[in-house]
Structures are given as C-alpha cells and as structure tokens.
Coordinates of C-alpha atoms in Angstrom, one line a residue:
X5 CA -7.0 6.6 0.5
X6 CA -5.3 8.8 -2.7
X7 CA -8.1 11.1 -3.2
X8 CA -8.1 13.6 -6.0
X9 CA -6.2 16.9 -4.4
X10 CA -9.0 19.2 -5.5
X11 CA -11.4 18.1 -3.1
X12 CA -9.5 19.1 -0.4
X13 CA -8.1 22.0 -1.6
X14 CA -12.2 23.0 -1.9
X15 CA -13.4 21.5 1.5
X16 CA -10.7 22.4 3.4
X17 CA -9.7 19.3 4.9
X18 CA -9.4 15.7 3.5
X19 CA -12.4 14.0 3.1
X20 CA -11.9 11.5 6.4
X21 CA -11.5 14.4 8.6
X22 CA -14.3 16.3 7.3
X23 CA -17.8 17.3 9.6
X24 CA -21.3 19.1 9.7
X25 CA -19.9 22.5 10.1
X26 CA -17.4 21.6 7.5
X27 CA -20.5 20.6 5.4
X28 CA -21.7 24.1 5.9
X29 CA -19.4 26.2 5.1
X30 CA -19.4 23.9 1.9
X31 CA -23.0 25.7 0.6
X32 CA -22.2 28.8 2.8
X33 CA -19.5 28.8 -0.3
X34 CA -21.9 27.1 -2.5
X35 CA -19.5 24.6 -3.3
X36 CA -19.9 23.2 -7.0
X37 CA -19.9 18.8 -7.9
X38 CA -17.7 18.0 -10.6
X39 CA -16.2 14.4 -11.8
X40 CA -15.0 14.1 -8.2
X41 CA -17.7 15.1 -6.3
X42 CA -21.3 14.8 -6.1
X43 CA -24.6 16.1 -3.5
X44 CA -27.0 14.1 -2.7
X45 CA -30.2 14.5 -0.6
X46 CA -31.6 11.6 -0.2
X47 CA -30.2 8.3 0.9
X48 CA -30.2 4.9 -2.2
X49 CA -33.8 3.4 -1.7
X50 CA -33.9 -0.3 -1.4
X51 CA -35.4 -1.2 -4.7
X52 CA -33.4 -2.9 -7.7
X53 CA -34.1 0.9 -8.8
X54 CA -32.2 2.4 -5.7
X55 CA -29.3 0.4 -5.7
X56 CA -28.8 0.6 -9.4
X57 CA -28.0 3.9 -8.7
X58 CA -25.9 3.7 -5.8
X59 CA -23.6 1.3 -7.8
X60 CA -23.3 3.5 -11.0
X61 CA -22.3 6.8 -8.6
X62 CA -19.2 4.3 -7.5
X63 CA -18.6 3.2 -10.9
X64 CA -18.5 6.2 -12.8
X65 CA -15.8 8.1 -9.6
X66 CA -14.0 4.9 -10.0
X67 CA -14.3 4.9 -13.7
X68 CA -12.7 9.0 -14.0
X69 CA -10.4 10.4 -11.0
X70 CA -12.2 9.1 -7.9
X71 CA -14.4 11.1 -6.1
X72 CA -16.8 11.6 -3.0
X73 CA -20.6 11.0 -3.0
X74 CA -22.6 13.3 -0.1
X75 CA -25.4 12.4 1.1
X76 CA -27.6 15.0 2.8
X77 CA -26.5 17.7 0.9
X78 CA -28.9 19.2 -1.3
X79 CA -27.8 20.6 -4.7
X80 CA -31.3 22.3 -5.3
X81 CA -30.7 21.0 -8.5
X82 CA -28.4 24.2 -9.2
X83 CA -25.1 21.5 -9.1
X84 CA -24.2 22.3 -6.4
X85 CA -23.8 23.1 -1.8
X86 CA -27.6 24.2 -1.4
X87 CA -29.3 23.3 1.9
X88 CA -27.8 20.4 4.6
X89 CA -30.2 17.7 4.4
X90 CA -29.2 15.2 6.9
X91 CA -30.9 12.0 6.4
X92 CA -32.2 9.1 8.5
X93 CA -30.8 5.8 9.4
X94 CA -33.2 3.1 7.8
X95 CA -33.0 0.2 9.4
X96 CA -31.5 -2.4 7.2
X97 CA -29.5 -0.6 5.3
X98 CA -26.7 0.8 6.8
X99 CA -22.7 -0.3 5.3
X100 CA -23.3 -3.4 5.0
X101 CA -26.4 -2.7 2.9
X102 CA -23.6 -0.4 1.4
X103 CA -20.8 -2.3 0.9
X104 CA -23.9 -5.7 -0.4
X105 CA -24.5 -3.6 -3.2
X106 CA -21.4 -2.6 -4.4
X107 CA -20.2 -6.3 -4.1
X108 CA -23.4 -8.2 -6.4
X109 CA -23.6 -5.2 -8.7
X110 CA -20.5 -4.7 -10.1
X111 CA -17.8 -6.9 -11.8
X112 CA -15.5 -5.6 -10.8
X113 CA -15.8 -5.0 -7.1
X114 CA -14.7 -1.2 -6.6
X115 CA -11.9 -1.7 -3.6
X116 CA -11.0 0.0 -1.6
X117 CA -14.6 1.9 -0.9
X118 CA -15.0 4.0 2.5
X119 CA -18.3 4.6 4.5
X120 CA -18.6 6.7 6.6
X121 CA -21.2 8.3 8.9
X122 CA -21.3 12.1 10.3
X123 CA -23.8 12.4 12.1
X124 CA -25.6 15.3 12.8
X125 CA -25.6 17.8 16.1
X126 CA -28.7 20.1 14.1
X127 CA -31.1 17.6 14.0
X128 CA -30.9 14.8 16.6
X129 CA -31.0 11.6 15.1
X130 CA -29.7 12.5 11.4
X131 CA -26.7 11.6 9.5
X132 CA -25.3 12.0 5.9
X133 CA -23.2 9.5 4.6
X134 CA -19.4 9.9 3.0
X135 CA -18.8 8.0 0.0
X136 CA -15.2 7.8 -1.2
X137 CA -14.0 6.0 -3.6
X138 CA -10.5 6.3 -4.9
X139 CA -9.6 6.0 -8.6
X140 CA -8.7 2.4 -10.2
X141 CA -6.6 0.4 -11.1
X142 CA -9.2 -2.4 -12.3
X143 CA -11.3 -0.1 -14.8
X144 CA -13.1 -0.3 -16.3
X145 CA -15.8 -1.1 -13.5
X146 CA -19.6 -2.0 -15.2
X147 CA -22.8 -1.9 -13.3
X148 CA -25.2 -5.2 -13.8
X149 CA -28.1 -6.5 -11.7
X150 CA -27.1 -10.1 -10.3
X151 CA -27.2 -13.3 -12.6
X152 CA -27.6 -10.6 -15.5
X153 CA -23.9 -10.4 -16.4
X154 CA -24.7 -10.1 -20.0
X155 CA -26.2 -7.0 -20.2
X156 CA -24.2 -4.4 -18.2
X157 CA -23.2 -0.5 -18.8
X158 CA -19.5 0.8 -17.9
X159 CA -20.3 4.8 -16.8
X160 CA -18.0 8.1 -16.1
X161 CA -18.5 11.8 -14.4
X162 CA -18.6 13.7 -17.2
X163 CA -18.8 17.4 -15.5
X164 CA -21.6 17.8 -13.2
X165 CA -23.7 14.0 -14.8
X166 CA -22.8 11.0 -15.3
X167 CA -22.4 9.2 -18.7
X168 CA -22.3 5.6 -20.2
X169 CA -19.2 4.4 -22.1
X170 CA -19.8 3.0 -26.3
X171 CA -18.2 -0.4 -26.8
X172 CA -15.0 1.6 -28.3
X173 CA -14.3 3.6 -25.6
X174 CA -14.3 0.1 -23.7
X175 CA -12.1 -1.6 -25.3
X176 CA -10.2 1.6 -24.7
X177 CA -10.3 1.2 -20.9
X178 CA -9.4 -2.3 -21.0
X179 CA -6.7 -1.1 -22.8
X180 CA -5.1 1.5 -20.9
X181 CA -5.7 -0.9 -17.6
X182 CA -3.6 -3.8 -19.7
X183 CA -0.7 -1.0 -20.0
X184 CA -1.1 0.8 -17.0
X185 CA -0.3 -3.0 -15.1
X186 CA 2.6 -3.1 -17.5
X187 CA 4.3 0.4 -16.7
X188 CA 4.2 -1.0 -12.6
X189 CA 6.3 -4.1 -13.9
X190 CA 8.5 -1.6 -15.6
X191 CA 8.3 0.7 -12.9
X192 CA 8.9 -2.3 -9.9
X193 CA 12.2 -3.8 -12.4
X194 CA 13.6 0.3 -12.6
X195 CA 13.1 1.4 -8.7
X196 CA 14.8 -2.4 -7.4
X197 CA 17.9 -2.0 -10.2
X198 CA 18.3 2.0 -9.1
X199 CA 17.9 0.7 -5.3
X200 CA 20.7 -2.6 -6.3
X201 CA 22.9 0.0 -8.3
X202 CA 22.5 2.1 -5.3
X203 CA 23.5 -0.2 -2.4
X204 CA 26.5 -0.8 -4.7
X205 CA 28.0 1.6 -4.5
X206 CA 27.6 2.5 -0.9
X207 CA 29.3 -1.5 0.6
X208 CA 32.1 -0.9 -1.5
X209 CA 32.9 1.9 -0.1
X210 CA 35.8 2.6 1.9
X211 CA 35.5 3.0 6.0
X212 CA 37.8 5.0 7.6
X213 CA 39.0 2.0 9.6
X214 CA 39.9 0.1 6.6
X215 CA 38.0 -3.0 4.6
X216 CA 34.5 -2.0 3.1
X217 CA 31.4 -2.1 4.3
X218 CA 30.9 -5.8 2.3
X219 CA 33.8 -7.0 4.8
X220 CA 31.5 -6.4 7.7
X221 CA 27.9 -7.2 5.9
X222 CA 28.8 -9.8 3.2
X223 CA 24.9 -10.4 3.1
X224 CA 21.3 -7.9 2.8
X225 CA 18.2 -8.4 1.5
X226 CA 16.4 -5.7 -0.1
X227 CA 12.8 -5.1 -1.3
X228 CA 11.4 -2.7 -3.6
X229 CA 7.6 -1.3 -3.7
X230 CA 5.8 0.7 -6.0
X231 CA 2.0 1.4 -6.0
X232 CA -0.3 0.5 -8.6
X233 CA -2.2 4.4 -7.8
X234 CA 1.0 6.6 -7.1
X235 CA 0.5 9.6 -5.1
X236 CA 3.2 12.9 -4.6
X237 CA 4.7 13.6 -1.9
X238 CA 7.2 16.6 -2.4
X239 CA 10.5 16.1 -2.2
X240 CA 12.1 19.0 -4.7
X241 CA 13.5 20.9 -1.0
X242 CA 15.9 20.2 1.6
X243 CA 12.9 21.0 3.8
X244 CA 10.9 19.0 2.0
X245 CA 13.3 16.2 2.2
X246 CA 13.6 16.8 6.1
X247 CA 9.9 16.6 6.8
X248 CA 9.1 13.4 4.6
X249 CA 12.3 11.8 6.4
X250 CA 11.4 12.1 9.9
X251 CA 8.0 10.8 8.7
X252 CA 8.9 7.8 7.0
X253 CA 11.4 7.5 10.4
X254 CA 8.3 7.8 12.8
X255 CA 6.4 5.0 10.9
X256 CA 9.0 2.4 10.4
X257 CA 9.6 3.1 14.0
X258 CA 6.2 1.5 13.9
X259 CA 7.8 -2.4 12.2
X260 CA 7.8 -5.5 13.6
X261 CA 11.4 -5.1 14.5
X262 CA 13.8 -2.0 15.5
X263 CA 16.3 -1.9 12.3
X264 CA 14.3 0.1 9.8
X265 CA 15.6 3.2 11.3
X266 CA 17.8 4.6 8.6
X267 CA 20.8 6.9 9.8
X268 CA 21.3 10.5 8.8
X269 CA 22.8 13.0 7.3
X270 CA 19.7 12.6 4.1
X271 CA 20.7 12.3 0.6
X272 CA 19.9 14.3 -2.6
X273 CA 18.3 12.4 -5.9
X274 CA 15.9 13.1 -8.4
X275 CA 12.0 13.0 -7.0
X276 CA 13.1 10.9 -4.4
X277 CA 15.6 11.0 -1.4
X278 CA 18.3 8.4 -0.7
X279 CA 19.8 7.9 2.9
X280 CA 23.3 5.1 3.6
X281 CA 23.4 2.9 6.7
X282 CA 21.3 0.3 8.4
X283 CA 19.1 -0.1 6.2
X284 CA 20.1 2.2 2.8
X285 CA 17.6 3.1 0.7
X286 CA 15.2 5.7 -1.5
X287 CA 12.1 6.5 -1.1
X288 CA 10.1 7.6 -4.1
X289 CA 8.2 10.9 -5.1
X290 CA 5.5 8.8 -6.2
X291 CA 5.3 6.4 -3.2
X292 CA 7.6 3.6 -4.8
X293 CA 10.4 2.2 -2.2
X294 CA 13.9 0.4 -2.1
X295 CA 15.1 -0.6 1.5
X296 CA 17.9 -3.2 1.8
X297 CA 18.9 -4.5 5.0
X298 CA 22.4 -6.1 6.5
X299 CA 22.0 -9.8 7.6
X300 CA 24.1 -11.6 10.9
X301 CA 25.7 -14.1 9.2
X302 CA 28.8 -15.6 10.8
X303 CA 31.4 -18.6 10.2
X304 CA 30.6 -21.8 11.5
X305 CA 32.9 -22.5 14.7
X306 CA 32.1 -26.5 14.7
X307 CA 34.0 -26.6 10.9
X308 CA 35.5 -23.5 9.8
X309 CA 36.3 -23.8 6.5
X310 CA 32.6 -24.9 6.0
X311 CA 29.7 -22.3 4.2
X312 CA 29.2 -19.2 6.2
X313 CA 26.4 -19.3 8.5
X314 CA 23.0 -17.7 7.3
X315 CA 20.4 -17.0 10.2
X316 CA 17.0 -17.6 8.6
X317 CA 15.0 -15.8 11.6
X318 CA 16.5 -12.3 10.5
X319 CA 15.5 -12.7 6.8
X320 CA 11.8 -13.3 7.7
X321 CA 11.7 -11.1 10.4
X322 CA 13.8 -8.3 8.6
X323 CA 11.5 -8.7 5.7
X324 CA 8.4 -8.2 7.3
X325 CA 9.8 -5.0 9.0
X326 CA 10.6 -3.8 4.8
X327 CA 7.1 -4.7 4.0
X328 CA 5.9 -2.4 6.4
X329 CA 8.5 0.4 5.8
X330 CA 7.0 -0.3 2.3
X331 CA 3.4 0.1 2.7
X332 CA 4.2 2.7 5.3
X333 CA 5.7 4.8 2.4
X334 CA 3.3 4.9 -0.1
X335 CA 0.6 5.8 1.7
X336 CA 2.1 8.9 3.0
X337 CA 2.7 9.8 -0.2
X338 CA -1.0 9.4 -1.1
X339 CA -0.7 5.7 -3.0
X340 CA -3.6 3.3 -3.2
X341 CA -4.5 -0.4 -4.7
X342 CA -2.4 -2.9 -4.7
X343 CA 1.3 -3.3 -3.9
X344 CA 3.5 -5.0 -5.6
X345 CA 6.8 -6.2 -3.9
X346 CA 10.4 -7.7 -5.0
X347 CA 12.2 -9.1 -2.4
X348 CA 16.1 -10.4 -3.6
X349 CA 19.0 -11.8 -1.2
X350 CA 22.5 -10.1 -2.4
X351 CA 25.7 -11.8 -1.9
X352 CA 29.0 -9.2 -1.8
X353 CA 31.5 -12.5 -1.8
X354 CA 29.9 -13.9 -4.2
X355 CA 26.7 -15.1 -5.9
X356 CA 27.5 -18.6 -5.9
X357 CA 29.5 -18.9 -2.4
X358 CA 27.5 -21.3 -0.7
X359 CA 25.4 -20.3 2.8
X360 CA 23.9 -22.8 5.5
X361 CA 20.5 -21.9 6.3
X362 CA 20.5 -22.1 10.4
X363 CA 16.7 -22.8 11.4
X364 CA 17.1 -22.7 14.8
X365 CA 19.9 -23.0 17.7
X366 CA 19.2 -26.6 18.0
X367 CA 19.8 -27.4 14.1
X368 CA 23.3 -25.5 13.7
X369 CA 23.8 -27.5 11.2
X370 CA 21.2 -29.4 9.8
X371 CA 19.6 -26.7 7.4
X372 CA 20.9 -26.4 3.7
X373 CA 23.5 -25.7 1.8
X374 CA 22.8 -23.2 -0.9
X375 CA 24.2 -20.0 -3.0
X376 CA 22.1 -16.4 -2.5
X377 CA 18.9 -17.1 -5.3
X378 CA 19.5 -15.8 -8.8
X379 CA 16.2 -14.5 -8.7
X380 CA 14.2 -12.3 -7.0
X381 CA 10.4 -13.1 -4.7
X382 CA 8.1 -11.5 -6.1
X383 CA 4.2 -11.0 -5.2
X384 CA 1.3 -7.8 -4.6
X385 CA -0.2 -6.9 -2.0
X386 CA -3.5 -5.0 -0.9
X387 CA -1.8 -1.5 0.9
X388 CA -4.8 -0.7 2.2
X389 CA -4.7 -4.0 4.4
X390 CA -1.0 -3.5 5.1
X391 CA -1.2 -0.6 7.3
X392 CA -4.1 -1.2 8.9
X393 CA -3.2 -5.1 9.6
X394 CA -0.1 -6.3 10.6
X395 CA -0.8 -10.1 10.1
X396 CA -1.2 -8.8 6.0
X397 CA 2.3 -7.6 6.0
X398 CA 3.3 -10.7 7.6
X399 CA 1.0 -13.1 5.3
X400 CA 3.4 -10.4 2.4
X401 CA 6.5 -11.6 4.1
X402 CA 5.6 -14.9 4.1
X403 CA 5.0 -15.5 0.2
X404 CA 8.4 -13.6 -0.4
X405 CA 10.4 -16.3 2.4
X406 CA 8.6 -18.9 1.1
X407 CA 9.6 -18.6 -2.9
X408 CA 14.0 -17.6 -1.2
X409 CA 14.2 -19.8 1.2
X410 CA 13.0 -22.9 -1.4
X411 CA 15.4 -21.3 -4.2
X412 CA 18.2 -22.4 -1.0
X413 CA 16.0 -25.6 -0.4
X414 CA 14.2 -24.8 2.7
X415 CA 10.9 -25.9 3.3
X416 CA 8.8 -23.3 4.9
X417 CA 10.1 -19.9 6.7
X418 CA 10.3 -21.3 10.9
X419 CA 8.6 -18.0 11.8
X420 CA 6.4 -16.9 10.0
X421 CA 2.8 -18.4 8.8
X422 CA 0.6 -18.1 6.2
X423 CA -2.3 -16.5 8.2
X424 CA -0.2 -13.7 9.1
X425 CA 1.2 -14.9 12.9
X426 CA 4.9 -14.9 14.7
X427 CA 6.0 -17.6 16.8
X428 CA 7.6 -15.3 19.5
X429 CA 8.1 -18.3 21.3
X430 CA 10.8 -19.9 19.3
X431 CA 13.1 -16.3 19.4
X432 CA 16.3 -16.3 21.5
X433 CA 17.2 -13.6 23.6
X434 CA 19.5 -11.4 21.0
X435 CA 15.7 -10.8 18.7
X436 CA 13.5 -10.3 21.0
X437 CA 14.6 -7.0 21.8
X438 CA 14.1 -6.2 18.4
X439 CA 11.3 -6.8 18.3
X440 CA 8.6 -4.6 18.8
X441 CA 4.9 -3.4 17.9
X442 CA 3.8 -7.4 18.3
X443 CA 3.7 -9.2 21.4

C-alpha cells in the first residue's frame, strides 16, 4: 500500500509491520501528529456520532495525502504520542463493523483501507487498531448518514486537526479528479508508445548469424500498465537498477508462466530500466510498465501457402503472466489504486497479413483468419486485488484477450474464464511444463 514516506521514516518501519514496541518508541520519542498521522486514545462508539467520526477520520486522510489512524495511543491533548492506552476488543465492533461503517457512511467508498489489530503484550487481552488509508484517486470522499445523501460533508486533514471543505473547494477537488483521470490515459498512451518504439528498434536488429529477430518472432503481444496512484522506485544509479531488476525477476517468476523472465544485461533508460530478449520491456520509476512477449506462430503444414497459424492458448497465458508482472512491479514501486492496462498484438510481417487462430490441436483449420487488430484492448483493474489473488489477474487478462480475439473473429478465450479460472485440462504437453503457480 502506498503511504506517505514520512510515516515510515518517523515510525522506523512500514506501518504494516508495526508492533507494540514500535508504538512505545513513538511514545518515548513523542512523535507528533500530522496530516498523515492521528493518535486516538479510545475506540469509536457504536452510535451514529461514533460512526460519523470514524468515516470523517478516514475520509480526511484519503482526501489529503493518505496516512494512518492509530487507536490505543493517548496524545495527552498535546498532539503527540503521549502514552500507550490499548483498548478492549468490543463485541460486535471489530473489523467487519469498521468496514461496514465505511461502506455505508462514505461516498464514494475509500478503496484499500487497511484494518489491522496489534495485540498488547503488556496488557493481556487488549489491542491496538491500525487503520491505514492510502491517498485516493477517487477523492473527494464525503461523509453522509445512510439514507441522507443530500446532507454530506467533505473533510481534509489540516495539520493535526480535521476541517470541512467549502463548496468552492469541493468543486476544485472534483475538477482535480477528472483531470487526474485524463492524465492517467495520457500516461498510458505515453508508456505504450515509448515501449512500442523500443520494441520496434529491437526486433529489426541484425542477428550475429544473419537475419533479424522479427524473422524468428514475427508476432508479439504487448502490455502497457499505469497505476492510478504512482509509486517512486529509485532507478538513478546502477546499483539501484540492479536491485530493482533482481526484485522484478523474483516477482515475475511467480507469474502463471515461466516466460516473464527478462535477460541480462540491464539497460539504462531515463527514470527507467530496460531489458531486451524474451520478454523485451521497460520498468518505469513511477510503477508504470511495458513488456512484450513473442507468440508462437508456424506455417500450416497442410496448406503451406496459406496463412500462418497463431496459437490462441499462448496468447491467453502470456497475457495473464504480463498482467501479473505489471501488477507486481507497480506494487513494488509503492503504487496503489486502480491499474490501467492496454494490450496489443503486433505483427512484424505486415499488419495486413492474415493469421489463422488455432484454438486446439483438433481444430487446426477451424479457427478464423484475420490480420492482427489495429486497436489495442484496454481495461482497468484493482492493483491490490491482482497482487493478492491470481484469479483477479486472469479476470483482467480475460477482458483484454476477449477484445483482441473478437477483432480477429473469435467468440471467446479458450482457457480463461470470466470467473478467473484457467482450463488447465485443455493444455497439451508443450504448455504444461511452462505453467507455474496454478495447478
């Protein structure tokens, strides 16, 4: 989860890893409250007033810079951590209650709020609540009692307190939201176009044994990805690029196929690192991503003069792996929120040269014949969902594949389902060894 870097620096470790000892050090150091940190002595009451206060605290964080609400640390009315005051777990007012309140009292709902309990070792049976709130791309978030949608308030953090925005300020927040959405689309086009230029220069290079890479790999599938809340992974020095590349290789190695493993050497790019081979791509400092993989095409032995055969199974599985790798990099860079995805089929034998889709070994001549689609396929998915549930990556890939196949005259993916499953039983011996982390 992308949270203000100041929190980690002030608390000594990432908020997701805090323990009671860390909270005690915060007390000893008298760490002050701020726009991104709120110490609270008592848990929220079960009344409407208590629910409203919870919603207001979370909204104010999301509408400002993100941050954390810590329940069980007394600020002593001095706006800094004054003393540990762990609370008792109240029956019926646990994590589900917190999420229910936020779902019913906040419009729109703040995405990806973290709710975590830290047990107290010093006082048996008592706990601390840690609510982590990422900055939101859907701000402004308003607080309104259920059934009272016309009487709402928008709150932000103002130093160590919370204030209500005026109507003109709310209007500006909405303008900022719409502009941010437009900027995301522009950034996605920028990443995709830069990646395509880089790939194009790579595949036309002369090989040592003669010919070009495009002679061996004429068709590629690419994926560009841009997170709504950008991260910041340091890529300035060679050591930083090496570390980022090693981490990406480890994360990409957990994808559904073994093909998302870039080759050395690591190549330099402006605020990015690049790699060539299988795959070819770019990892951007802000968590954006571009990668392209070659697809398996072959001549039709039964009709040598006919269209080349493009195996649909490879397209489907490679896109799942690319979605997983893109999400892994975005999360590693500290990004959060939605992940915008754009997939394209690229032909280096001519965009108007038709290909025949091969659905399965028994249907070699029954697939449609079509050139690669001229338009990319696009979708948006939740970054946290993809990184925590492989089925969500399949669902995102299913949407992209469906659109690309539709442009080629195919009705639907063969292996991927809209529920996030993969029909592994349909894979032959050539693909089963490449499938990892699924069966």
